[in-house]
PDB file of C-alpha atoms and ligand atoms in Angstrom:
ATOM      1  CA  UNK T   1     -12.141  35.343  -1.767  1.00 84.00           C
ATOM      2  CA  UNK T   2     -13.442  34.534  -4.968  1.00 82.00           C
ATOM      3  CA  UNK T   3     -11.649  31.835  -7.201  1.00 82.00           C
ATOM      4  CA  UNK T   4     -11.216  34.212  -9.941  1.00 80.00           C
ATOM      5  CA  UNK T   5      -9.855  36.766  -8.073  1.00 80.00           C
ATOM      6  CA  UNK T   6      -7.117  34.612  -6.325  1.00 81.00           C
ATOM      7  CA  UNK T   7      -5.919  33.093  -9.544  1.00 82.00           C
ATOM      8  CA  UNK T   8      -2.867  35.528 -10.518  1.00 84.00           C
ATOM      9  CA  UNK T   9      -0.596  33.612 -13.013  1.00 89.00           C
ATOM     10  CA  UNK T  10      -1.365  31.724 -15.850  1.00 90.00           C
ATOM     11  CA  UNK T  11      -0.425  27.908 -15.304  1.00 89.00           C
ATOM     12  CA  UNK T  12       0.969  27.602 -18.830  1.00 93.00           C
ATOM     13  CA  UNK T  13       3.180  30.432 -19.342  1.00 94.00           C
ATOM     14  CA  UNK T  14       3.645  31.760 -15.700  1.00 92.00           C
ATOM     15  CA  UNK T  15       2.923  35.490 -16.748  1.00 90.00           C
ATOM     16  CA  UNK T  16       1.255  37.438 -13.842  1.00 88.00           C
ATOM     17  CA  UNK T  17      -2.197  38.281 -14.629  1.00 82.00           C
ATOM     18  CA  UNK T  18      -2.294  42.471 -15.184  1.00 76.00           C
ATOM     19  CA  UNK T  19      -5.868  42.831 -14.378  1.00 70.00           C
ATOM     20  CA  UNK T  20      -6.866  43.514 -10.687  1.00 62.00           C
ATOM     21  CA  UNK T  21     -10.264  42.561 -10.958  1.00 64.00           C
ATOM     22  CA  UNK T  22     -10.987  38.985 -10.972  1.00 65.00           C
ATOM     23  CA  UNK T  23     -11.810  38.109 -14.888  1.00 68.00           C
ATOM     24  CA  UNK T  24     -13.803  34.977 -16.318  1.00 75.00           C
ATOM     25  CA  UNK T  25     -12.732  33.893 -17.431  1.00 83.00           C
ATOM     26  CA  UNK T  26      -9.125  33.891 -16.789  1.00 84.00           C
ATOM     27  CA  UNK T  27      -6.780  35.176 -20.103  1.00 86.00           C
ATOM     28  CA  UNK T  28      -3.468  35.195 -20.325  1.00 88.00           C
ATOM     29  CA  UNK T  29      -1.732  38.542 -21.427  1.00 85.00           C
ATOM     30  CA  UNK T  30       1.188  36.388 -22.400  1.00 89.00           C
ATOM     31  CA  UNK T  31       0.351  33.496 -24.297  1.00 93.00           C
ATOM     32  CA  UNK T  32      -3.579  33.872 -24.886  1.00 90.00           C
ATOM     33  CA  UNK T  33      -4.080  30.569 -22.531  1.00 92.00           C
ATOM     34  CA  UNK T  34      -7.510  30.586 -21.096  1.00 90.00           C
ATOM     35  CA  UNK T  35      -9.069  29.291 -17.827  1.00 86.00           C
ATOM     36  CA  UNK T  36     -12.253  28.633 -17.097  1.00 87.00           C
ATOM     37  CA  UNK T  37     -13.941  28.991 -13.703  1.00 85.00           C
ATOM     38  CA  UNK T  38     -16.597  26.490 -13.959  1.00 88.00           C
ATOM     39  CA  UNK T  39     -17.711  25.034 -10.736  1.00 93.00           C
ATOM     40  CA  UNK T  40     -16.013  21.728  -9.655  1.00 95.00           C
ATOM     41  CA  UNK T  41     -18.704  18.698  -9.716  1.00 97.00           C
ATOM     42  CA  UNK T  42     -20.215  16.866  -6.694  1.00 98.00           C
ATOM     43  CA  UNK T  43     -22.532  14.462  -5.676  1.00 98.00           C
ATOM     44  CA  UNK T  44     -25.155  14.038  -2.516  1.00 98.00           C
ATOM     45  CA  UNK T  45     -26.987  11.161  -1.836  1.00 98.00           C
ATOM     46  CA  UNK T  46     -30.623  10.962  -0.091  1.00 98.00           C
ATOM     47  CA  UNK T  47     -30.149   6.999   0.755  1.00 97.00           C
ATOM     48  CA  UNK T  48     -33.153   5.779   2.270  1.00 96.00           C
ATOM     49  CA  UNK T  49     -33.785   2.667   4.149  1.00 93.00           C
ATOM     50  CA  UNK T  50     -37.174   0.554   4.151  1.00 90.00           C
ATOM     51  CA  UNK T  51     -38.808   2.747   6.874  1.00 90.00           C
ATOM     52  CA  UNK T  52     -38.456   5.655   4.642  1.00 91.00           C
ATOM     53  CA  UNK T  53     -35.452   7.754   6.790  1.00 94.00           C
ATOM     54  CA  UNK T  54     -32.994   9.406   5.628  1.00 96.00           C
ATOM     55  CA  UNK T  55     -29.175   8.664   5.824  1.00 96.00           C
ATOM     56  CA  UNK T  56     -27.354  11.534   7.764  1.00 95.00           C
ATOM     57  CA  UNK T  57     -24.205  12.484   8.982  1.00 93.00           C
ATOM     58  CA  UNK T  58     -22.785  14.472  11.200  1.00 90.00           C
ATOM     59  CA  UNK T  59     -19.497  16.270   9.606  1.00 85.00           C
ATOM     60  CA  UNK T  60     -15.440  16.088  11.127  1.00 82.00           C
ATOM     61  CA  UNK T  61     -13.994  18.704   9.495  1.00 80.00           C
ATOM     62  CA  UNK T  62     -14.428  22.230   8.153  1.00 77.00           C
ATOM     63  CA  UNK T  63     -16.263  23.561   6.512  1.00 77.00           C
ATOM     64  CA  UNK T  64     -19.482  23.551   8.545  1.00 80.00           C
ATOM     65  CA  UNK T  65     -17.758  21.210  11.136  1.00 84.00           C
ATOM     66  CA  UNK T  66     -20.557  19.668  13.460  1.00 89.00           C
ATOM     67  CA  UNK T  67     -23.293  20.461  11.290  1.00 92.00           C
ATOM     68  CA  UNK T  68     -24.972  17.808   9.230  1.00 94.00           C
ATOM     69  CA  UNK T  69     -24.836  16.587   6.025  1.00 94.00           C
ATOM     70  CA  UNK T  70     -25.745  13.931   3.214  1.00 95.00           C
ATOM     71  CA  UNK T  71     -22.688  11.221   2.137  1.00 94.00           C
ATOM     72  CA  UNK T  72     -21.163  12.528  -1.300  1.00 95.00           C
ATOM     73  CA  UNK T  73     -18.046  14.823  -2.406  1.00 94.00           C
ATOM     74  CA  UNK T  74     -16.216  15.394  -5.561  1.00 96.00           C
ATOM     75  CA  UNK T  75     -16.484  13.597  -8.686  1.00 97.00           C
ATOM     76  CA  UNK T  76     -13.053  12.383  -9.722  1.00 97.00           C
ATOM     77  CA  UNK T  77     -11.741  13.114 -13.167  1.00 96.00           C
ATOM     78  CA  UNK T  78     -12.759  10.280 -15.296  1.00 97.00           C
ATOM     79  CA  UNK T  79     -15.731   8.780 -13.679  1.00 97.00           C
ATOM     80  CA  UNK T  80     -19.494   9.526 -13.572  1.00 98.00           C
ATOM     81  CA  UNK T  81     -21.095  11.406 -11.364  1.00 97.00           C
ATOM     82  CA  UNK T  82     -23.229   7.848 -10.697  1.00 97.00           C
ATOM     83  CA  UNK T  83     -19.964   5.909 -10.201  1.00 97.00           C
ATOM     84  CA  UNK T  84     -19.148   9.021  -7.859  1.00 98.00           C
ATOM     85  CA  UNK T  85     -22.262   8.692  -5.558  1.00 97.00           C
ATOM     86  CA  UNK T  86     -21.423   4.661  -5.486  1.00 96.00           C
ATOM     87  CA  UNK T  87     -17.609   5.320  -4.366  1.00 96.00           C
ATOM     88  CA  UNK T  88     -18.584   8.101  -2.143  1.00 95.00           C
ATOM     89  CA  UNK T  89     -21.402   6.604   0.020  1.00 94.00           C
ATOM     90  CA  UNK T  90     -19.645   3.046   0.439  1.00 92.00           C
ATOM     91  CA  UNK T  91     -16.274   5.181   1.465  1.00 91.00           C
ATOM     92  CA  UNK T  92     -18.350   7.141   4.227  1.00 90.00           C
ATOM     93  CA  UNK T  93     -20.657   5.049   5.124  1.00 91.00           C
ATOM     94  CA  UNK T  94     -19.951   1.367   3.705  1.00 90.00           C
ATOM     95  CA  UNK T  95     -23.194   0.346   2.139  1.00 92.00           C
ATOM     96  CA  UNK T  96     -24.087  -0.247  -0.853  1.00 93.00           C
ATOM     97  CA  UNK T  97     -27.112   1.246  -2.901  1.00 95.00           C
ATOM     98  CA  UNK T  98     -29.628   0.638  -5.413  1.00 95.00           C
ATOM     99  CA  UNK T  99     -32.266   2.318  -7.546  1.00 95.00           C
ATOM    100  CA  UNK T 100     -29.986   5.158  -7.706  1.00 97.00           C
ATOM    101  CA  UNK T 101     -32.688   8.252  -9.249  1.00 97.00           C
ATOM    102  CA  UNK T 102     -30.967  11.634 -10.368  1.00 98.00           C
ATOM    103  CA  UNK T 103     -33.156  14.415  -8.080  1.00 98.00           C
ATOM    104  CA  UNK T 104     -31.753  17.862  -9.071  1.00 98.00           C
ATOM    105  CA  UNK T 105     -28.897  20.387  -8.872  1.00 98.00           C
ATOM    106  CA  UNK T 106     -27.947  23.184  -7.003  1.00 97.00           C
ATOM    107  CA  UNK T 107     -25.008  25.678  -6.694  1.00 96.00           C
ATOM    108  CA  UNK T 108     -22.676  25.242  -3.596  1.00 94.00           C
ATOM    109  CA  UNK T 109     -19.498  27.223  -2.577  1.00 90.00           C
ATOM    110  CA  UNK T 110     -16.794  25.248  -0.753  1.00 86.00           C
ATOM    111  CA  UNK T 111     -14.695  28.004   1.460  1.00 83.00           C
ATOM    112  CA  UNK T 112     -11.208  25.951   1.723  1.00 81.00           C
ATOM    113  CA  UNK T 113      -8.469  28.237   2.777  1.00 84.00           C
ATOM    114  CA  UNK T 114      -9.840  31.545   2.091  1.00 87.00           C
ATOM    115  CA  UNK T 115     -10.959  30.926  -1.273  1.00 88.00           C
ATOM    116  CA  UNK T 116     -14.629  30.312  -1.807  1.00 90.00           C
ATOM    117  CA  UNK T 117     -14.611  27.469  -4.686  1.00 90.00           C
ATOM    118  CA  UNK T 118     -17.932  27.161  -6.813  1.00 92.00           C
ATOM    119  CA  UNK T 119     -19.671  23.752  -6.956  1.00 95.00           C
ATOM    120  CA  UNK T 120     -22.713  22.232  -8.790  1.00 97.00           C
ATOM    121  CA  UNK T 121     -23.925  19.610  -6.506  1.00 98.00           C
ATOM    122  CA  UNK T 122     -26.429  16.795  -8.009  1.00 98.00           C
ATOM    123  CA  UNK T 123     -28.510  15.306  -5.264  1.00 98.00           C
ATOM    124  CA  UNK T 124     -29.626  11.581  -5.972  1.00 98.00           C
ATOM    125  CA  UNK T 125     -32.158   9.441  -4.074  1.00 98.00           C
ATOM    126  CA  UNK T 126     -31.144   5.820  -3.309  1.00 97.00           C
ATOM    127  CA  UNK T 127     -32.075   2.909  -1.304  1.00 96.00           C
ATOM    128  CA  UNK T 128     -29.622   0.508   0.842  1.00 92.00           C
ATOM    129  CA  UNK T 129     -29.278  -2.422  -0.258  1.00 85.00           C
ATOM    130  CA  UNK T 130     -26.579  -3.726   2.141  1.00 70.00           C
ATOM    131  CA  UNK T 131     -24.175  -3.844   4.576  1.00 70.00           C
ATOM    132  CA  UNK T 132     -23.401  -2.581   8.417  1.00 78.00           C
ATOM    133  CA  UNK T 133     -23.131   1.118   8.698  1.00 83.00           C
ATOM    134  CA  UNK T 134     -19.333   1.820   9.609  1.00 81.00           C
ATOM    135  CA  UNK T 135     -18.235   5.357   9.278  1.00 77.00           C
ATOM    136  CA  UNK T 136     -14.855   6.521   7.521  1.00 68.00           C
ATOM    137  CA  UNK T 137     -12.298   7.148  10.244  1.00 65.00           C
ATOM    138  CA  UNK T 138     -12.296  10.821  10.691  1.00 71.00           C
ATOM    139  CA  UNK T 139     -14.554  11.932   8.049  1.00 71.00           C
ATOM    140  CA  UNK T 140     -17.562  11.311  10.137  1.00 75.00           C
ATOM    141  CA  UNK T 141     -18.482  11.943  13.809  1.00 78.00           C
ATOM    142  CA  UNK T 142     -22.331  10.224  13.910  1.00 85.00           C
ATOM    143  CA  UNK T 143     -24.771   8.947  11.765  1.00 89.00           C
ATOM    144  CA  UNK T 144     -28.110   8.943  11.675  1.00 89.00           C
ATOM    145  CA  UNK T 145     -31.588   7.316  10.095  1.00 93.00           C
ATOM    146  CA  UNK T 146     -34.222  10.187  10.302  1.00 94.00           C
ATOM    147  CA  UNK T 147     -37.363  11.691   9.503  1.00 94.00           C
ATOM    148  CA  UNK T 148     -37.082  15.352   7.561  1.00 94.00           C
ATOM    149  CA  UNK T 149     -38.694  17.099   9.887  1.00 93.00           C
ATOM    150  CA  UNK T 150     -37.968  20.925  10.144  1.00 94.00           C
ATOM    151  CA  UNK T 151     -35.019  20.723  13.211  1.00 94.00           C
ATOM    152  CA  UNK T 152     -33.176  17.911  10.846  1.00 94.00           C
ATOM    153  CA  UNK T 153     -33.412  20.502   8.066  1.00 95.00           C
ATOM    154  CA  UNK T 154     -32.170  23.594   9.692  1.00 95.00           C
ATOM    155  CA  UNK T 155     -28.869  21.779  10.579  1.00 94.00           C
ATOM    156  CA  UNK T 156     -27.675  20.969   7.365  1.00 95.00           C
ATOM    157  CA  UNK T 157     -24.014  22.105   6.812  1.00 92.00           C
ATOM    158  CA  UNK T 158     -25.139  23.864   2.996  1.00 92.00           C
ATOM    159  CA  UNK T 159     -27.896  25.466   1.548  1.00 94.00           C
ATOM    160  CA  UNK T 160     -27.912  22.904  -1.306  1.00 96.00           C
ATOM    161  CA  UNK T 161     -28.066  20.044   0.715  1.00 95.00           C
ATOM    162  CA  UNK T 162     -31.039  21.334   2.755  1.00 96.00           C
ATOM    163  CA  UNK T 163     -32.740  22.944  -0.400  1.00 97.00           C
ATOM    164  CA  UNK T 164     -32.453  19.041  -2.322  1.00 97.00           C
ATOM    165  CA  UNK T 165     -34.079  17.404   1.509  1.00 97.00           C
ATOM    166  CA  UNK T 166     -36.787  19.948   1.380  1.00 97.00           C
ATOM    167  CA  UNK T 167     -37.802  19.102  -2.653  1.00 97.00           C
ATOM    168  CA  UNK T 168     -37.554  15.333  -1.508  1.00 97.00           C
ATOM    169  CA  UNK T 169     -39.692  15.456   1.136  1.00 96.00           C
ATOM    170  CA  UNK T 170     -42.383  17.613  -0.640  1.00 95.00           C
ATOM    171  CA  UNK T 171     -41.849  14.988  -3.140  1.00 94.00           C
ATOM    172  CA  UNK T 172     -42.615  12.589  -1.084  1.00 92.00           C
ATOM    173  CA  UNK T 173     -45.468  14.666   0.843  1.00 90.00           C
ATOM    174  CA  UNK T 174     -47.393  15.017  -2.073  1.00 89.00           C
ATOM    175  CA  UNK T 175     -47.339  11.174  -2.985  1.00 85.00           C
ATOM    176  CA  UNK T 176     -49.162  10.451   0.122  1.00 72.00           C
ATOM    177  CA  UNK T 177     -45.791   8.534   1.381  1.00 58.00           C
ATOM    178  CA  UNK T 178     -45.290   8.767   4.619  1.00 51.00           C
ATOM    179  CA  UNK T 179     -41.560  10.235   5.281  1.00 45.00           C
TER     180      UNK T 179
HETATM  181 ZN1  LIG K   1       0.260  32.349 -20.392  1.00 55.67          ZN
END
């Protein structure tokens, strides 16, 4: 279900929206309080070491359980989205990066309980710069350093993350690096 549509009182009065299609965005009939339904901000990094592979992981939990992904996750209120990627990637993976480079965006919808939230992901490339790969207890179930060859790409848990490996590599392609 869509975020909108689920969202039935208005979290400063309490009135119960009237409408029963979803609205954006969200307007209170009883106080004129207003909600917006912008997506919530993330962050996924493409951390590469000096061979040139990519940093992958293999996710714990739902959604996409199993599938793979990129370390990252929500920014918290307050901080950057870099100071996000920095946080994220030494809580999943404990390493530390460098040369952090913004990449692009791309929509993503997190389904969490029957309610499809709305994300704006923004990818970043980034190189290691140290420490021993140790996975987050429960978070994580493998990791990988790979190539971005077309099997790698087809497993990725969201449509974002693959989209953002695919511009990367043709990036990277059309440099002449070898990835
Ligand atoms: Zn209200």
């Amino acid at each position: 279900m869509e975020l909108a549509a689920a969202y039935c009182f208005c979290p400063a009065c309490g009135t119960k929206r009237s409408e029963f299609e979803p609205i954006r965005p969200f307007r209170c009939d009883g106080c004129g309080h207003t909600t917006f339904f912008g997506p919530v901000a993330a962050v996924g990094a493409i951390v590469t070491n000096n061979d040139g592979e990519v940093l992958l992981i293999r996710r714990a939990h739902d959604p996409a359980r199993g599938k793979l992904g990129m370390p990252g996750g929500f920014i918290d209120p307050g901080e950057t989205a870099e100071e996000a990627l920095r946080r994220e990637v030494l809580e999943e993976v404990g390493l530390q990066i460098r040369n952090m480079k913004y990449l692009m965006s791309a929509p993503n919808c997190y389904a969490y309980r029957g309610i499809d939230i709305p994300v704006l992901d923004m990818f970043y490339t980034a190189q290691v710069e140290e420490g021993e790969i140790r996975t987050e207890d429960g978070e994580v179930t493998e990791w990988y350093w790979t190539r971005l060859n077309d099997e790698v790409l087809a497993e990725m848990a969201f449509p974002s993350n693959r989209g953002a490996l695919a511009y990367y590599r043709g990036l990277i392609n059309a440099s002449g690096v070898s990835s």
